[in-house]
PDB file of C-alpha atoms and ligand atoms in Angstrom:
ATOM      1  CA  MET O   7      -0.003   0.177   0.092  1.00  0.00           C
ATOM      2  CA  LYS O   8       1.083   3.705  -0.557  1.00  0.00           C
ATOM      3  CA  LEU O   9       0.732   6.337   1.962  1.00  0.00           C
ATOM      4  CA  ILE O  10       0.586  10.000   0.502  1.00  0.00           C
ATOM      5  CA  THR O  11       1.652  12.558   2.835  1.00  0.00           C
ATOM      6  CA  SER O  12       3.904  15.447   3.300  1.00  0.00           C
ATOM      7  CA  PRO O  13       7.180  15.363   5.183  1.00  0.00           C
ATOM      8  CA  THR O  14       5.711  17.743   7.797  1.00  0.00           C
ATOM      9  CA  SER O  15       2.049  16.921   8.120  1.00  0.00           C
ATOM     10  CA  PRO O  16       1.338  15.756  11.818  1.00  0.00           C
ATOM     11  CA  PHE O  17      -1.706  13.667  10.591  1.00  0.00           C
ATOM     12  CA  GLY O  18       0.278  12.081   8.167  1.00  0.00           C
ATOM     13  CA  ARG O  19       2.927  11.407  10.918  1.00  0.00           C
ATOM     14  CA  LYS O  20       0.337   9.729  12.878  1.00  0.00           C
ATOM     15  CA  VAL O  21      -0.535   7.344  10.067  1.00  0.00           C
ATOM     16  CA  ARG O  22       3.243   6.657   9.605  1.00  0.00           C
ATOM     17  CA  VAL O  23       3.664   6.049  13.291  1.00  0.00           C
ATOM     18  CA  VAL O  24       0.556   3.482  13.401  1.00  0.00           C
ATOM     19  CA  LEU O  25       2.065   1.574  10.284  1.00  0.00           C
ATOM     20  CA  LEU O  26       5.337   1.427  11.928  1.00  0.00           C
ATOM     21  CA  GLU O  27       4.062   0.291  15.120  1.00  0.00           C
ATOM     22  CA  LYS O  28       1.985  -2.506  13.548  1.00  0.00           C
ATOM     23  CA  LYS O  29       4.997  -3.478  11.179  1.00  0.00           C
ATOM     24  CA  ILE O  30       2.862  -2.857   8.039  1.00  0.00           C
ATOM     25  CA  PRO O  31       4.944  -2.473   5.039  1.00  0.00           C
ATOM     26  CA  PHE O  32       3.978   0.748   2.934  1.00  0.00           C
ATOM     27  CA  GLU O  33       5.540   3.114   0.325  1.00  0.00           C
ATOM     28  CA  LEU O  34       5.732   6.419   1.212  1.00  0.00           C
ATOM     29  CA  VAL O  35       4.917   9.050  -1.037  1.00  0.00           C
ATOM     30  CA  LEU O  36       5.897  12.580  -0.238  1.00  0.00           C
ATOM     31  CA  ASP O  37       3.345  15.337  -1.875  1.00  0.00           C
ATOM     32  CA  ILE O  38       3.132  18.714  -0.558  1.00  0.00           C
ATOM     33  CA  PRO O  39      -0.558  19.646  -1.180  1.00  0.00           C
ATOM     34  CA  TRP O  40       0.311  23.666  -1.428  1.00  0.00           C
ATOM     35  CA  ASN O  41       2.608  23.030  -4.167  1.00  0.00           C
ATOM     36  CA  ALA O  42       1.423  23.682  -7.677  1.00  0.00           C
ATOM     37  CA  ASP O  43       2.388  20.227  -9.046  1.00  0.00           C
ATOM     38  CA  THR O  44       0.724  18.272  -6.358  1.00  0.00           C
ATOM     39  CA  GLN O  45      -1.136  15.145  -7.257  1.00  0.00           C
ATOM     40  CA  VAL O  46      -3.189  14.968  -4.203  1.00  0.00           C
ATOM     41  CA  GLY O  47      -6.440  16.455  -5.509  1.00  0.00           C
ATOM     42  CA  ASN O  48      -6.334  13.031  -7.831  1.00  0.00           C
ATOM     43  CA  TYR O  49      -6.788  11.083  -4.708  1.00  0.00           C
ATOM     44  CA  ASN O  50      -8.569  13.233  -2.264  1.00  0.00           C
ATOM     45  CA  PRO O  51     -11.152  15.636  -3.440  1.00  0.00           C
ATOM     46  CA  LEU O  52     -10.340  17.834  -0.138  1.00  0.00           C
ATOM     47  CA  GLY O  53      -6.871  18.215  -1.639  1.00  0.00           C
ATOM     48  CA  LYS O  54      -5.448  17.118   1.855  1.00  0.00           C
ATOM     49  CA  VAL O  55      -3.055  14.777   3.094  1.00  0.00           C
ATOM     50  CA  PRO O  56      -2.712  12.123   4.213  1.00  0.00           C
ATOM     51  CA  VAL O  57      -4.290   9.521   1.823  1.00  0.00           C
ATOM     52  CA  LEU O  58      -3.805   5.841   1.808  1.00  0.00           C
ATOM     53  CA  VAL O  59      -3.910   3.813  -1.326  1.00  0.00           C
ATOM     54  CA  PRO O  60      -4.208   0.287  -0.518  1.00  0.00           C
ATOM     55  CA  LYS O  61      -2.995  -2.540  -3.082  1.00  0.00           C
ATOM     56  CA  ASP O  62      -6.580  -3.551  -3.802  1.00  0.00           C
ATOM     57  CA  GLY O  63      -9.808  -1.477  -2.619  1.00  0.00           C
ATOM     58  CA  GLU O  64     -10.634   2.039  -1.993  1.00  0.00           C
ATOM     59  CA  THR O  65      -8.533   5.115  -1.679  1.00  0.00           C
ATOM     60  CA  LEU O  66      -8.803   6.257   2.084  1.00  0.00           C
ATOM     61  CA  PHE O  67      -8.798   9.532   3.976  1.00  0.00           C
ATOM     62  CA  ASP O  68      -8.655  11.231   6.498  1.00  0.00           C
ATOM     63  CA  SER O  69      -6.219   9.844   9.026  1.00  0.00           C
ATOM     64  CA  ARG O  70      -8.892   8.811  11.331  1.00  0.00           C
ATOM     65  CA  VAL O  71     -10.497   6.710   8.824  1.00  0.00           C
ATOM     66  CA  ILE O  72      -7.134   5.448   7.818  1.00  0.00           C
ATOM     67  CA  VAL O  73      -6.220   4.371  11.348  1.00  0.00           C
ATOM     68  CA  GLU O  74      -9.343   2.581  11.566  1.00  0.00           C
ATOM     69  CA  TYR O  75      -8.643   0.730   8.444  1.00  0.00           C
ATOM     70  CA  LEU O  76      -5.219  -0.336   9.443  1.00  0.00           C
ATOM     71  CA  GLU O  77      -6.392  -1.560  12.804  1.00  0.00           C
ATOM     72  CA  HIS O  78      -8.882  -3.922  10.963  1.00  0.00           C
ATOM     73  CA  VAL O  79      -6.400  -5.328   8.224  1.00  0.00           C
ATOM     74  CA  SER O  80      -3.450  -6.122  10.683  1.00  0.00           C
ATOM     75  CA  PRO O  81      -3.908  -7.747  14.188  1.00  0.00           C
ATOM     76  CA  VAL O  82      -0.532  -7.239  14.985  1.00  0.00           C
ATOM     77  CA  GLY O  83      -0.094  -4.551  17.925  1.00  0.00           C
ATOM     78  CA  HIS O  84      -3.689  -3.387  18.454  1.00  0.00           C
ATOM     79  CA  LEU O  85      -3.619   0.250  19.023  1.00  0.00           C
ATOM     80  CA  ILE O  86      -7.654   1.070  19.552  1.00  0.00           C
ATOM     81  CA  PRO O  87      -8.689  -1.356  22.576  1.00  0.00           C
ATOM     82  CA  GLN O  88     -11.634  -3.533  21.914  1.00  0.00           C
ATOM     83  CA  ASP O  89     -13.589  -2.669  24.983  1.00  0.00           C
ATOM     84  CA  PRO O  90     -16.149  -0.063  24.497  1.00  0.00           C
ATOM     85  CA  THR O  91     -15.296   2.191  27.388  1.00  0.00           C
ATOM     86  CA  SER O  92     -11.359   2.254  26.484  1.00  0.00           C
ATOM     87  CA  ARG O  93     -11.914   2.457  22.825  1.00  0.00           C
ATOM     88  CA  ILE O  94     -14.043   5.595  23.166  1.00  0.00           C
ATOM     89  CA  ARG O  95     -11.598   7.156  25.479  1.00  0.00           C
ATOM     90  CA  VAL O  96      -8.776   6.574  22.981  1.00  0.00           C
ATOM     91  CA  ARG O  97     -10.885   7.904  20.220  1.00  0.00           C
ATOM     92  CA  LYS O  98     -11.839  11.199  22.270  1.00  0.00           C
ATOM     93  CA  ILE O  99      -8.443  11.713  23.186  1.00  0.00           C
ATOM     94  CA  GLU O 100      -7.546  11.468  19.537  1.00  0.00           C
ATOM     95  CA  ALA O 101     -10.189  13.810  18.681  1.00  0.00           C
ATOM     96  CA  LEU O 102      -8.773  16.220  21.074  1.00  0.00           C
ATOM     97  CA  ALA O 103      -5.254  16.138  20.147  1.00  0.00           C
ATOM     98  CA  ASP O 104      -6.257  16.364  16.510  1.00  0.00           C
ATOM     99  CA  GLY O 105      -8.375  19.195  17.298  1.00  0.00           C
ATOM    100  CA  ILE O 106      -5.414  21.135  19.134  1.00  0.00           C
ATOM    101  CA  THR O 107      -3.256  20.335  15.718  1.00  0.00           C
ATOM    102  CA  ASP O 108      -5.784  21.523  13.377  1.00  0.00           C
ATOM    103  CA  ALA O 109      -6.198  24.997  15.428  1.00  0.00           C
ATOM    104  CA  ALA O 110      -2.227  25.199  15.379  1.00  0.00           C
ATOM    105  CA  ALA O 111      -2.093  24.262  11.765  1.00  0.00           C
ATOM    106  CA  LEU O 112      -4.717  27.192  10.928  1.00  0.00           C
ATOM    107  CA  ILE O 113      -2.480  29.661  12.700  1.00  0.00           C
ATOM    108  CA  PHE O 114       0.431  28.477  10.713  1.00  0.00           C
ATOM    109  CA  VAL O 115      -1.544  28.884   7.467  1.00  0.00           C
ATOM    110  CA  GLU O 116      -2.818  32.208   8.446  1.00  0.00           C
ATOM    111  CA  PHE O 117       0.852  33.509   9.388  1.00  0.00           C
ATOM    112  CA  LYS O 118       1.692  32.589   5.829  1.00  0.00           C
ATOM    113  CA  ARG O 119      -0.781  35.093   4.303  1.00  0.00           C
ATOM    114  CA  PRO O 120       0.281  38.519   3.506  1.00  0.00           C
ATOM    115  CA  GLU O 121       0.249  40.750   6.982  1.00  0.00           C
ATOM    116  CA  ALA O 122      -2.579  42.857   5.982  1.00  0.00           C
ATOM    117  CA  GLN O 123      -4.771  40.196   5.203  1.00  0.00           C
ATOM    118  CA  GLN O 124      -4.188  38.329   8.435  1.00  0.00           C
ATOM    119  CA  SER O 125      -6.934  38.328  11.076  1.00  0.00           C
ATOM    120  CA  ARG O 126      -5.995  38.655  14.863  1.00  0.00           C
ATOM    121  CA  ASP O 127      -9.274  37.658  15.935  1.00  0.00           C
ATOM    122  CA  TRP O 128      -9.152  34.551  14.063  1.00  0.00           C
ATOM    123  CA  MET O 129      -5.558  33.683  15.200  1.00  0.00           C
ATOM    124  CA  LEU O 130      -6.519  34.451  18.883  1.00  0.00           C
ATOM    125  CA  ARG O 131      -9.633  31.960  18.585  1.00  0.00           C
ATOM    126  CA  GLN O 132      -7.450  29.412  17.217  1.00  0.00           C
ATOM    127  CA  GLN O 133      -4.831  30.131  20.093  1.00  0.00           C
ATOM    128  CA  THR O 134      -7.454  29.639  22.584  1.00  0.00           C
ATOM    129  CA  LYS O 135      -8.299  26.292  21.255  1.00  0.00           C
ATOM    130  CA  VAL O 136      -4.444  25.476  21.606  1.00  0.00           C
ATOM    131  CA  PHE O 137      -4.136  26.442  25.061  1.00  0.00           C
ATOM    132  CA  LYS O 138      -7.611  25.116  26.431  1.00  0.00           C
ATOM    133  CA  GLY O 139      -6.835  21.928  24.425  1.00  0.00           C
ATOM    134  CA  LEU O 140      -3.389  21.539  26.124  1.00  0.00           C
ATOM    135  CA  GLU O 141      -4.912  21.928  29.509  1.00  0.00           C
ATOM    136  CA  ALA O 142      -7.494  19.187  28.797  1.00  0.00           C
ATOM    137  CA  LEU O 143      -4.930  16.873  27.586  1.00  0.00           C
ATOM    138  CA  SER O 144      -2.821  17.504  30.464  1.00  0.00           C
ATOM    139  CA  GLU O 145      -5.726  16.893  32.757  1.00  0.00           C
ATOM    140  CA  ALA O 146      -6.558  13.641  30.795  1.00  0.00           C
ATOM    141  CA  LEU O 147      -3.100  12.246  31.491  1.00  0.00           C
ATOM    142  CA  GLY O 148      -3.146  12.957  34.963  1.00  0.00           C
ATOM    143  CA  GLU O 149      -0.246  11.246  36.853  1.00  0.00           C
ATOM    144  CA  GLY O 150      -0.220   8.444  34.411  1.00  0.00           C
ATOM    145  CA  THR O 151       2.450   7.685  31.681  1.00  0.00           C
ATOM    146  CA  LEU O 152       0.059   6.580  29.029  1.00  0.00           C
ATOM    147  CA  PHE O 153      -3.332   7.883  28.267  1.00  0.00           C
ATOM    148  CA  VAL O 154      -5.452   4.705  28.396  1.00  0.00           C
ATOM    149  CA  GLY O 155      -4.267   1.574  30.096  1.00  0.00           C
ATOM    150  CA  ASN O 156      -0.693   0.780  30.286  1.00  0.00           C
ATOM    151  CA  LYS O 157       0.017  -0.315  26.638  1.00  0.00           C
ATOM    152  CA  LEU O 158       0.616   2.293  23.850  1.00  0.00           C
ATOM    153  CA  THR O 159      -2.526   3.404  22.175  1.00  0.00           C
ATOM    154  CA  LEU O 160      -3.642   5.512  19.238  1.00  0.00           C
ATOM    155  CA  ALA O 161      -4.472   8.335  21.843  1.00  0.00           C
ATOM    156  CA  ASP O 162      -0.699   8.349  22.782  1.00  0.00           C
ATOM    157  CA  ILE O 163       0.322   8.448  19.137  1.00  0.00           C
ATOM    158  CA  ALA O 164      -2.037  11.379  18.271  1.00  0.00           C
ATOM    159  CA  ALA O 165      -1.185  13.188  21.521  1.00  0.00           C
ATOM    160  CA  ALA O 166       2.566  12.756  20.858  1.00  0.00           C
ATOM    161  CA  CYS O 167       2.269  13.919  17.100  1.00  0.00           C
ATOM    162  CA  CYS O 168       0.404  17.072  18.366  1.00  0.00           C
ATOM    163  CA  LEU O 169       3.267  17.890  20.966  1.00  0.00           C
ATOM    164  CA  GLY O 170       5.540  17.337  18.315  1.00  0.00           C
ATOM    165  CA  TYR O 171       4.049  19.494  15.622  1.00  0.00           C
ATOM    166  CA  LEU O 172       3.595  22.401  18.451  1.00  0.00           C
ATOM    167  CA  ASP O 173       7.604  22.124  18.969  1.00  0.00           C
ATOM    168  CA  PHE O 174       8.325  22.296  15.244  1.00  0.00           C
ATOM    169  CA  ARG O 175       5.994  24.966  14.211  1.00  0.00           C
ATOM    170  CA  PHE O 176       5.521  26.809  17.558  1.00  0.00           C
ATOM    171  CA  PRO O 177       8.795  26.544  19.559  1.00  0.00           C
ATOM    172  CA  ASP O 178       7.773  29.799  21.491  1.00  0.00           C
ATOM    173  CA  ILE O 179       4.703  27.936  22.957  1.00  0.00           C
ATOM    174  CA  LYS O 180       6.540  26.671  26.149  1.00  0.00           C
ATOM    175  CA  TRP O 181       3.850  23.927  26.936  1.00  0.00           C
ATOM    176  CA  ARG O 182       6.620  21.913  28.998  1.00  0.00           C
ATOM    177  CA  ASN O 183       6.636  24.873  31.459  1.00  0.00           C
ATOM    178  CA  THR O 184       2.872  24.472  32.015  1.00  0.00           C
ATOM    179  CA  HIS O 185       2.303  20.853  31.624  1.00  0.00           C
ATOM    180  CA  ALA O 186       5.264  18.739  33.135  1.00  0.00           C
ATOM    181  CA  ASN O 187       3.178  15.915  32.980  1.00  0.00           C
ATOM    182  CA  LEU O 188       2.864  15.956  29.196  1.00  0.00           C
ATOM    183  CA  ALA O 189       6.609  16.849  28.926  1.00  0.00           C
ATOM    184  CA  ALA O 190       7.479  13.394  30.545  1.00  0.00           C
ATOM    185  CA  PHE O 191       5.032  11.723  28.537  1.00  0.00           C
ATOM    186  CA  HIS O 192       6.380  13.189  25.184  1.00  0.00           C
ATOM    187  CA  GLU O 193      10.147  12.312  26.172  1.00  0.00           C
ATOM    188  CA  LYS O 194       9.135   8.833  26.827  1.00  0.00           C
ATOM    189  CA  VAL O 195       6.987   8.058  23.806  1.00  0.00           C
ATOM    190  CA  GLY O 196       8.962  10.116  21.538  1.00  0.00           C
ATOM    191  CA  SER O 197      11.818   8.134  22.140  1.00  0.00           C
ATOM    192  CA  ARG O 198      10.216   5.231  20.543  1.00  0.00           C
ATOM    193  CA  PRO O 199      12.022   4.276  16.961  1.00  0.00           C
ATOM    194  CA  SER O 200       8.560   4.931  15.204  1.00  0.00           C
ATOM    195  CA  PHE O 201       8.621   8.399  16.352  1.00  0.00           C
ATOM    196  CA  LYS O 202      12.344   9.072  15.995  1.00  0.00           C
ATOM    197  CA  GLU O 203      11.923   7.806  12.184  1.00  0.00           C
ATOM    198  CA  THR O 204       8.870  10.391  11.546  1.00  0.00           C
ATOM    199  CA  VAL O 205      10.214  13.722  13.004  1.00  0.00           C
ATOM    200  CA  PRO O 206       9.044  16.412  10.796  1.00  0.00           C
ATOM    201  CA  VAL O 207      11.682  18.134   8.597  1.00  0.00           C
ATOM    202  CA  ALA O 208      11.052  21.523   7.097  1.00  0.00           C
TER     203      ALA O 208
HETATM  204  C1  LIG L  30      -6.711  16.809   8.218  1.00  0.00           C
HETATM  205  C2  LIG L  30      -5.660  16.963   7.455  1.00  0.00           C
HETATM  206  C3  LIG L  30      -5.099  17.910   7.075  1.00  0.00           C
HETATM  207  O1  LIG L  30      -5.348  19.272   7.847  1.00  0.00           O
HETATM  208  C4  LIG L  30      -6.789  14.556   8.893  1.00  0.00           C
HETATM  209  O2  LIG L  30      -6.139  13.417   8.017  1.00  0.00           O
HETATM  210  O3  LIG L  30      -6.967  13.957   9.857  1.00  0.00           O
HETATM  211  N1  LIG L  30      -8.717  16.018   9.499  1.00  0.00           N
HETATM  212  C5  LIG L  30      -7.636  15.608   8.491  1.00  0.00           C
HETATM  213  N2  LIG L  30      -3.918  17.911   6.301  1.00  0.00           N
HETATM  214  C6  LIG L  30      -3.237  19.267   5.825  1.00  0.00           C
HETATM  215  C7  LIG L  30      -1.864  18.923   6.235  1.00  0.00           C
HETATM  216  S1  LIG L  30      -1.660  18.923   7.797  1.00  0.00           S
HETATM  217  O4  LIG L  30      -1.582  20.166   8.289  1.00  0.00           O
HETATM  218  O5  LIG L  30      -1.362  17.755   8.151  1.00  0.00           O
HETATM  219  C8  LIG L  30      -3.288  19.562   4.458  1.00  0.00           C
HETATM  220  O6  LIG L  30      -3.260  18.512   3.759  1.00  0.00           O
HETATM  221  N3  LIG L  30      -3.730  20.487   4.193  1.00  0.00           N
HETATM  222  C9  LIG L  30      -4.040  21.076   2.682  1.00  0.00           C
HETATM  223  C10 LIG L  30      -5.026  21.989   2.453  1.00  0.00           C
HETATM  224  O7  LIG L  30      -5.390  22.321   1.261  1.00  0.00           O
HETATM  225  O8  LIG L  30      -5.800  22.270   3.517  1.00  0.00           O
END
């Protein structure tokens, strides 16, 4: 199967980490959807990465649909628990982490527009989501070392990709100073080979 993503996409990173953790072989196709020569629109009408192209079967997007699919095709290293309560909790943490990432990505895109066209109100609105989201993420982790149970889950992967993205695009957000538990979590999960191999590069 082929994974189409950009080298910096936090959502693409989430899928790459899942593929690596589940030891599913894949071909990485790098495509930056903002570039004029992008082919992403041929696979996803929304023009966004990541996109998964299985050997046989339908092309899939977005990252949440892709990880659900990967969980079905490979029984190796389950990342979404079977038990409904834990499963919903994992997916909720994923939604929270993805939501923070989305808000941060929107700020980054807004920054790239000419200064006169940038909306301060819009950026502040997104910034509030990032800060409130981080508080909620920290509260959800509490004193634990992982988000749900004592085995790596999709919740941990999404959260670590989110924190890694903040480090990459917004090093001035000193989230480690305000959320020591997230710092310890990121240090531990980020040291896994799947995370080291997928660190975003500009
Ligand atoms: C978000 C994908 C996304 O925003 C998912 O896959 O989970 N909900 C989706 N992709 C961005 C790149 S990034 O920030 O990861 C993207 O492809 N943007 C191009 C555009 O035209 O918006």
